[in-house]
Amino acid sequence: MVAKVLRELGVCPPNAALLFSTFGNDHATLLQELTQLLPGCPIVGGSSNGEVSREQGYRVGSSLLIVFASDTITFRAGVLRNLTFDNEAFNLETAMQQWQQQGIEIRFDKGYSPMPALGLLFPDGLGLDGGSIVRLFSDTFPTTHFFGGASAENFTLTQTKQFFNHEVLHNAVPYLLFYGPLRHHWAITEGLDSGWRAVGKRLDAQCDGKYIHTLAQKPAVDYLASRYRLQGGQLSVCHPFVIYPDRGSDVHYFRDVIGYCEATGRLESINLLPTDCQIQLTQPDPATILAVSRKNIHQALAHYPSTDTPTAALWFSCVSRALVLANDAANEFATATEAIASDLPVAGFYTYGEIAPARTTGHNTYHSSTLVTLLLGEEPLTSTGIFGQHHQFSADNLAQDNKALTQALENTRAEIQRLQDELAQCRLLNRVASHSRTEEMMKNRALALQLVCSLLDTRFADFKRLAMKGDPPKLNKLGLARLVNDLHQQQYGKPFPVMLKQLANLLTDQIDVPCHGRPSHPE
C-alpha cells in the first residue's frame, strides 16, 4: 500500500496522510508499520464501516491510505484527547490547553490571516457529540470550512477508534488543517433531500441530552410501539428521525435514534438533541438514495470554481445509506462515479456522522444519513499581478504582485526619462505642448503606482475590501482609484491631479492622454 503511494508521488515527499480502516482490523500494528514507512508524515483518521476508492470500489475489511503532497499548501495535523460527550465548557478548556501545547495559534478574529483554508475532522462517532465538536472547531477557526466524518464500527455500539500517527485513541478528535492557496468546493445531500421521505405528521417532542422522553405528549416508546413492532431494545439507523429545532420553521436535520428503554419509556439518539422540538419519522427509498448520490458528485464538479479540474475528491457517506442498500451497497459509489473522468482520484469512507458546511446557511454542520463530496485543488499561479484583466486575486500571491508593481514602477520611471529626453528635442520642433501632456501623464502613473505599493504595505485589508469585487474576486478599478485618491489626499493635502476614471485607466494600463478638467474628488 505504501510502496504504491510513494511510487505515484515520485520525487514529491508526502506531507500528510489519512487512514481509514474497517473496524476489527489490527489498527495498532498497521499504524506502527505506517509510521515507520512514512517517517515525518503525520497520519490522522479512524475506524470505518467500509472504504471506497476509484481502484477498489466499495470494500469492507480493508484499509485505505490517502496521502497529500504539495509545494504550496502547508499541513498541520493534531489531535484533541480525552474530551467528554456533553460538557462543552470542559471540552473548550481542554482543547485550548492542547492546542497551545501543539503550537496551534488561536485568534478569535475573522480577519486574522493565518486561519486555515480548510480542516478535516474525524471525531469519535459514539463517545463524543458530533455537533458539539463541530461548534468547538468553528468557534475557534471562524473562517475555516470543516469537513470529515465520525469514526465508525460494526454496530455493536460500544467504541470507535481514532488514529493519530502510531496511536489508537478513544474520545478523541484527530484533525488535519490546510494552510495556503487551496481551492475547494463541495456538495451535500441534506435531510429529506438525502433519499428519505417523511412519514406521518410532525410530533411535539421533549428531549433531555440525547434522550427523547415524549412524542405527541406520550412516552416516546409507547408512541413508537403503536406504529412499529419493537424488539430487543435497538432501533434501526435506516430510519433516522427528522429533527425540527424550531417548531415554527421547516428547517430540519436528521439524527440517528439507536435504542429504547421500556422501563423509562425513552428513546436514545447517538447525538444531543434540542430540548423542545418537533420530530418526524422517515422511510428510506433506495432508488432515490442512488439518484441523489449520482447528482451530488456531478453538482460538486459543475460548480468547482475553475475551468481546471480538481486534483482529487474526498467522499464521506453515512453508514445508514450502505445499510439501506444492503447487498447493493457498492452501487452507491459505483453509480456516483461511473460518468466522471476516470483520472480523478476519489476516496473516502462510511461514517457515523458527516461534517460539512450546510447547503442553506454555509455554517459548518454535523449531519446524519448524508453524503458529502469534497473537491480539492491548488490555486493556479498567476503571471500578471493585480493589473491583469482576468486575474482572480488571492492574498497568497501578494509577494508576486508586489514584485510586479515594483517592476512596473521601474519601467515607468525609465519611460519618464525617455520622454523627458524626447521632450527636449520636441521643443526644438515646436511640439512641446503635446509631449508635456504625455510627460505629465507618465508622472501621474508613477505617482499612482507608488501609492498602490504603499496601500499594499499599510492598508491591505482596505485593499481587499474596496479594490476587489465578485466571486471569484477581480480588480475593482474605480474602488482602487478611490483608495489611491484618498491616500494622495492624506499625504499631500489635496486630491489626485486627474479624474477618478482617468486614474483608474492609469492604474490598469488603459492609458489615454489626460484631458483638462477638475481633479478626482471622491464621488
Coordinates of N, CA and C in Angstrom, one line a residue, residues 185-279:
H185 N -14.4 22.9 -3.3 CA -15.8 23.0 -3.4 C -16.5 21.7 -2.9
W186 N -17.7 21.8 -2.5 CA -18.3 20.6 -2.0 C -19.8 20.6 -2.4
A187 N -20.4 19.4 -2.3 CA -21.8 19.2 -2.5 C -22.3 18.2 -1.3
I188 N -23.5 18.4 -0.9 CA -24.0 17.6 0.2 C -25.5 17.3 0.0
T189 N -25.9 16.1 0.3 CA -27.3 15.7 0.4 C -27.7 15.9 1.8
E190 N -28.8 16.8 2.0 CA -29.2 17.1 3.4 C -30.6 16.7 3.7
G191 N -30.8 16.2 4.9 CA -32.2 16.0 5.4 C -33.0 15.2 4.4
L192 N -34.2 15.7 4.2 CA -35.2 15.0 3.3 C -34.8 15.0 1.8
D193 N -33.7 15.6 1.5 CA -33.2 15.5 0.1 C -32.1 14.5 0.0
S194 N -31.9 13.6 1.0 CA -30.9 12.6 1.0 C -31.3 11.3 0.5
G195 N -32.6 11.1 0.3 CA -33.1 9.8 -0.1 C -34.1 9.2 0.8
W196 N -34.6 9.9 1.8 CA -35.6 9.5 2.7 C -36.9 10.4 2.5
R197 N -38.0 9.8 2.8 CA -39.3 10.7 2.8 C -39.9 10.6 4.2
A198 N -40.5 11.7 4.5 CA -41.1 11.8 5.8 C -42.4 11.0 5.9
V199 N -42.6 10.4 7.1 CA -43.8 9.5 7.3 C -44.6 10.1 8.5
G200 N -45.9 10.4 8.2 CA -46.7 11.0 9.2 C -46.5 12.4 9.5
K201 N -47.1 13.0 10.5 CA -47.1 14.4 10.8 C -45.9 14.7 11.8
R202 N -45.6 15.9 11.9 CA -44.6 16.4 12.8 C -45.1 16.3 14.3
L203 N -44.3 15.7 15.2 CA -44.8 15.5 16.5 C -44.0 16.3 17.5
D204 N -44.7 16.9 18.4 CA -44.1 17.7 19.5 C -43.3 16.7 20.4
A205 N -42.0 17.1 20.7 CA -41.2 16.2 21.5 C -40.5 16.9 22.6
Q206 N -40.2 16.2 23.7 CA -39.5 16.7 24.8 C -38.2 15.8 25.0
C207 N -37.1 16.4 25.0 CA -35.8 15.7 25.0 C -34.9 16.2 26.1
D208 N -34.0 15.4 26.5 CA -33.0 15.7 27.5 C -31.7 15.1 27.1
G209 N -30.7 16.0 26.7 CA -29.5 15.4 26.2 C -29.7 14.6 25.0
K210 N -29.3 13.4 25.0 CA -29.5 12.5 23.8 C -30.8 11.6 23.9
Y211 N -31.6 11.9 24.9 CA -32.8 11.0 25.1 C -34.1 11.8 24.7
I212 N -35.0 11.0 24.1 CA -36.3 11.6 23.7 C -37.3 11.0 24.7
H213 N -37.9 11.8 25.5 CA -38.8 11.3 26.6 C -40.3 11.2 26.1
T214 N -40.7 12.2 25.3 CA -42.1 12.1 24.9 C -42.2 12.5 23.4
L215 N -43.2 11.8 22.8 CA -43.6 12.2 21.4 C -45.1 12.3 21.4
A216 N -45.6 13.5 21.0 CA -47.1 13.8 20.9 C -47.7 13.6 22.3
Q217 N -47.0 14.1 23.4 CA -47.4 14.1 24.7 C -47.6 12.7 25.3
K218 N -47.0 11.7 24.7 CA -47.0 10.3 25.2 C -45.5 9.9 25.4
P219 N -45.3 8.9 26.3 CA -44.0 8.3 26.4 C -43.5 7.9 25.0
A220 N -42.3 8.3 24.7 CA -41.8 8.1 23.3 C -41.8 6.6 22.9
V221 N -41.5 5.7 23.8 CA -41.6 4.3 23.4 C -43.0 3.8 23.1
D222 N -44.0 4.3 23.9 CA -45.4 4.0 23.7 C -45.8 4.4 22.3
Y223 N -45.5 5.7 21.9 CA -45.9 6.2 20.6 C -45.3 5.3 19.5
L224 N -44.0 5.0 19.7 CA -43.3 4.2 18.6 C -43.9 2.8 18.5
A225 N -44.2 2.2 19.7 CA -44.8 0.9 19.7 C -46.1 0.8 19.0
S226 N -46.8 2.0 19.0 CA -48.2 2.0 18.4 C -48.1 2.0 16.8
R227 N -46.8 2.2 16.3 CA -46.7 2.2 14.9 C -45.7 1.1 14.4
Y228 N -44.8 0.7 15.2 CA -43.9 -0.3 14.8 C -43.8 -1.5 15.8
R229 N -43.3 -2.6 15.3 CA -43.1 -3.7 16.2 C -41.6 -3.6 16.8
L230 N -41.6 -3.3 18.1 CA -40.3 -3.1 18.8 C -39.8 -4.4 19.4
Q231 N -38.5 -4.7 19.3 CA -37.9 -5.9 19.8 C -36.4 -5.7 20.1
G232 N -36.0 -6.2 21.3 CA -34.6 -6.2 21.6 C -33.9 -5.0 22.0
G233 N -34.7 -3.9 22.2 CA -34.1 -2.6 22.7 C -33.3 -1.8 21.7
Q234 N -33.2 -2.3 20.5 CA -32.4 -1.5 19.5 C -33.4 -1.0 18.3
L235 N -33.0 0.1 17.8 CA -33.7 0.7 16.6 C -32.8 0.8 15.4
S236 N -33.3 0.7 14.2 CA -32.5 0.7 13.0 C -32.2 2.2 12.6
V237 N -30.9 2.4 12.3 CA -30.5 3.7 11.7 C -30.9 3.9 10.3
C238 N -31.6 2.9 9.7 CA -32.1 3.0 8.4 C -33.3 3.9 8.4
H239 N -33.8 4.3 9.6 CA -35.0 5.2 9.7 C -34.6 6.4 10.6
P240 N -33.7 7.3 10.2 CA -33.4 8.4 11.0 C -34.6 9.3 11.3
F241 N -34.5 10.0 12.4 CA -35.6 10.9 12.8 C -35.3 12.3 12.2
V242 N -36.3 13.0 11.7 CA -36.2 14.3 11.3 C -36.4 15.2 12.5
I243 N -35.4 16.1 12.7 CA -35.5 17.0 13.9 C -35.7 18.4 13.4
Y244 N -36.8 19.0 13.9 CA -37.1 20.4 13.6 C -36.9 21.2 14.9
P245 N -35.7 21.9 15.0 CA -35.4 22.6 16.3 C -36.3 23.7 16.6
D246 N -36.9 24.3 15.5 CA -37.8 25.4 15.7 C -39.2 24.9 15.2
R247 N -40.1 24.9 16.1 CA -41.4 24.3 15.7 C -42.2 25.1 14.7
G248 N -41.8 26.4 14.5 CA -42.4 27.2 13.5 C -41.7 27.3 12.2
S249 N -40.7 26.4 12.0 CA -39.9 26.5 10.8 C -39.8 25.1 10.2
D250 N -39.5 25.1 8.8 CA -39.3 23.8 8.2 C -37.8 23.4 8.1
V251 N -36.9 24.3 8.7 CA -35.5 23.9 8.8 C -35.3 22.7 9.6
H252 N -34.6 21.7 9.1 CA -34.5 20.4 9.8 C -33.2 19.7 9.6
Y253 N -32.9 18.7 10.3 CA -31.8 17.8 10.1 C -32.1 16.4 10.6
F254 N -31.3 15.5 10.2 CA -31.5 14.1 10.6 C -30.7 13.7 11.8
R255 N -31.2 12.9 12.7 CA -30.4 12.3 13.7 C -30.8 10.8 13.9
D256 N -29.8 9.9 14.1 CA -30.0 8.5 14.3 C -30.4 8.2 15.7
V257 N -31.5 7.5 15.8 CA -32.0 7.0 17.1 C -31.8 5.5 17.2
I258 N -31.0 5.1 18.1 CA -30.4 3.7 18.1 C -31.0 2.7 19.1
G259 N -31.8 3.2 20.1 CA -32.3 2.3 21.1 C -33.4 2.9 21.9
Y260 N -34.0 2.0 22.7 CA -35.1 2.4 23.5 C -35.1 1.6 24.8
C261 N -35.8 2.2 25.8 CA -35.9 1.5 27.2 C -37.3 1.5 27.6
E262 N -37.9 0.3 27.7 CA -39.3 0.2 28.0 C -39.5 0.6 29.5
A263 N -38.6 0.5 30.3 CA -38.7 0.8 31.7 C -38.9 2.3 31.9
T264 N -38.1 3.1 31.2 CA -38.2 4.6 31.3 C -39.1 5.2 30.2
G265 N -39.4 4.5 29.2 CA -40.2 5.0 28.1 C -39.5 5.9 27.2
R266 N -38.2 6.0 27.2 CA -37.4 6.9 26.4 C -36.7 6.3 25.3
L267 N -36.4 7.1 24.3 CA -35.6 6.7 23.1 C -34.2 7.3 23.2
E268 N -33.2 6.6 22.6 CA -31.8 7.1 22.8 C -31.2 7.4 21.4
S269 N -30.7 8.6 21.2 CA -30.0 9.0 20.0 C -28.5 8.9 20.2
I270 N -27.8 9.0 19.1 CA -26.3 9.0 19.1 C -25.8 10.4 19.5
N271 N -26.6 11.4 19.2 CA -26.2 12.8 19.4 C -27.1 13.6 20.3
L272 N -26.7 14.7 20.8 CA -27.5 15.6 21.6 C -28.7 16.1 20.8
L273 N -29.8 16.4 21.5 CA -31.0 16.9 20.8 C -31.5 18.1 21.5
P274 N -32.2 19.0 20.7 CA -32.8 20.2 21.4 C -33.9 19.8 22.4
T275 N -34.0 20.6 23.4 CA -34.9 20.2 24.5 C -36.4 20.2 24.0
D276 N -36.8 21.3 23.4 CA -38.2 21.4 22.8 C -38.1 21.4 21.3
C277 N -38.6 20.4 20.6 CA -38.5 20.4 19.2 C -39.7 19.6 18.6
Q278 N -39.7 19.4 17.3 CA -40.6 18.5 16.7 C -39.8 17.4 16.0
I279 N -40.5 16.3 15.9 CA -39.8 15.1 15.3 C -40.7 14.5 14.3

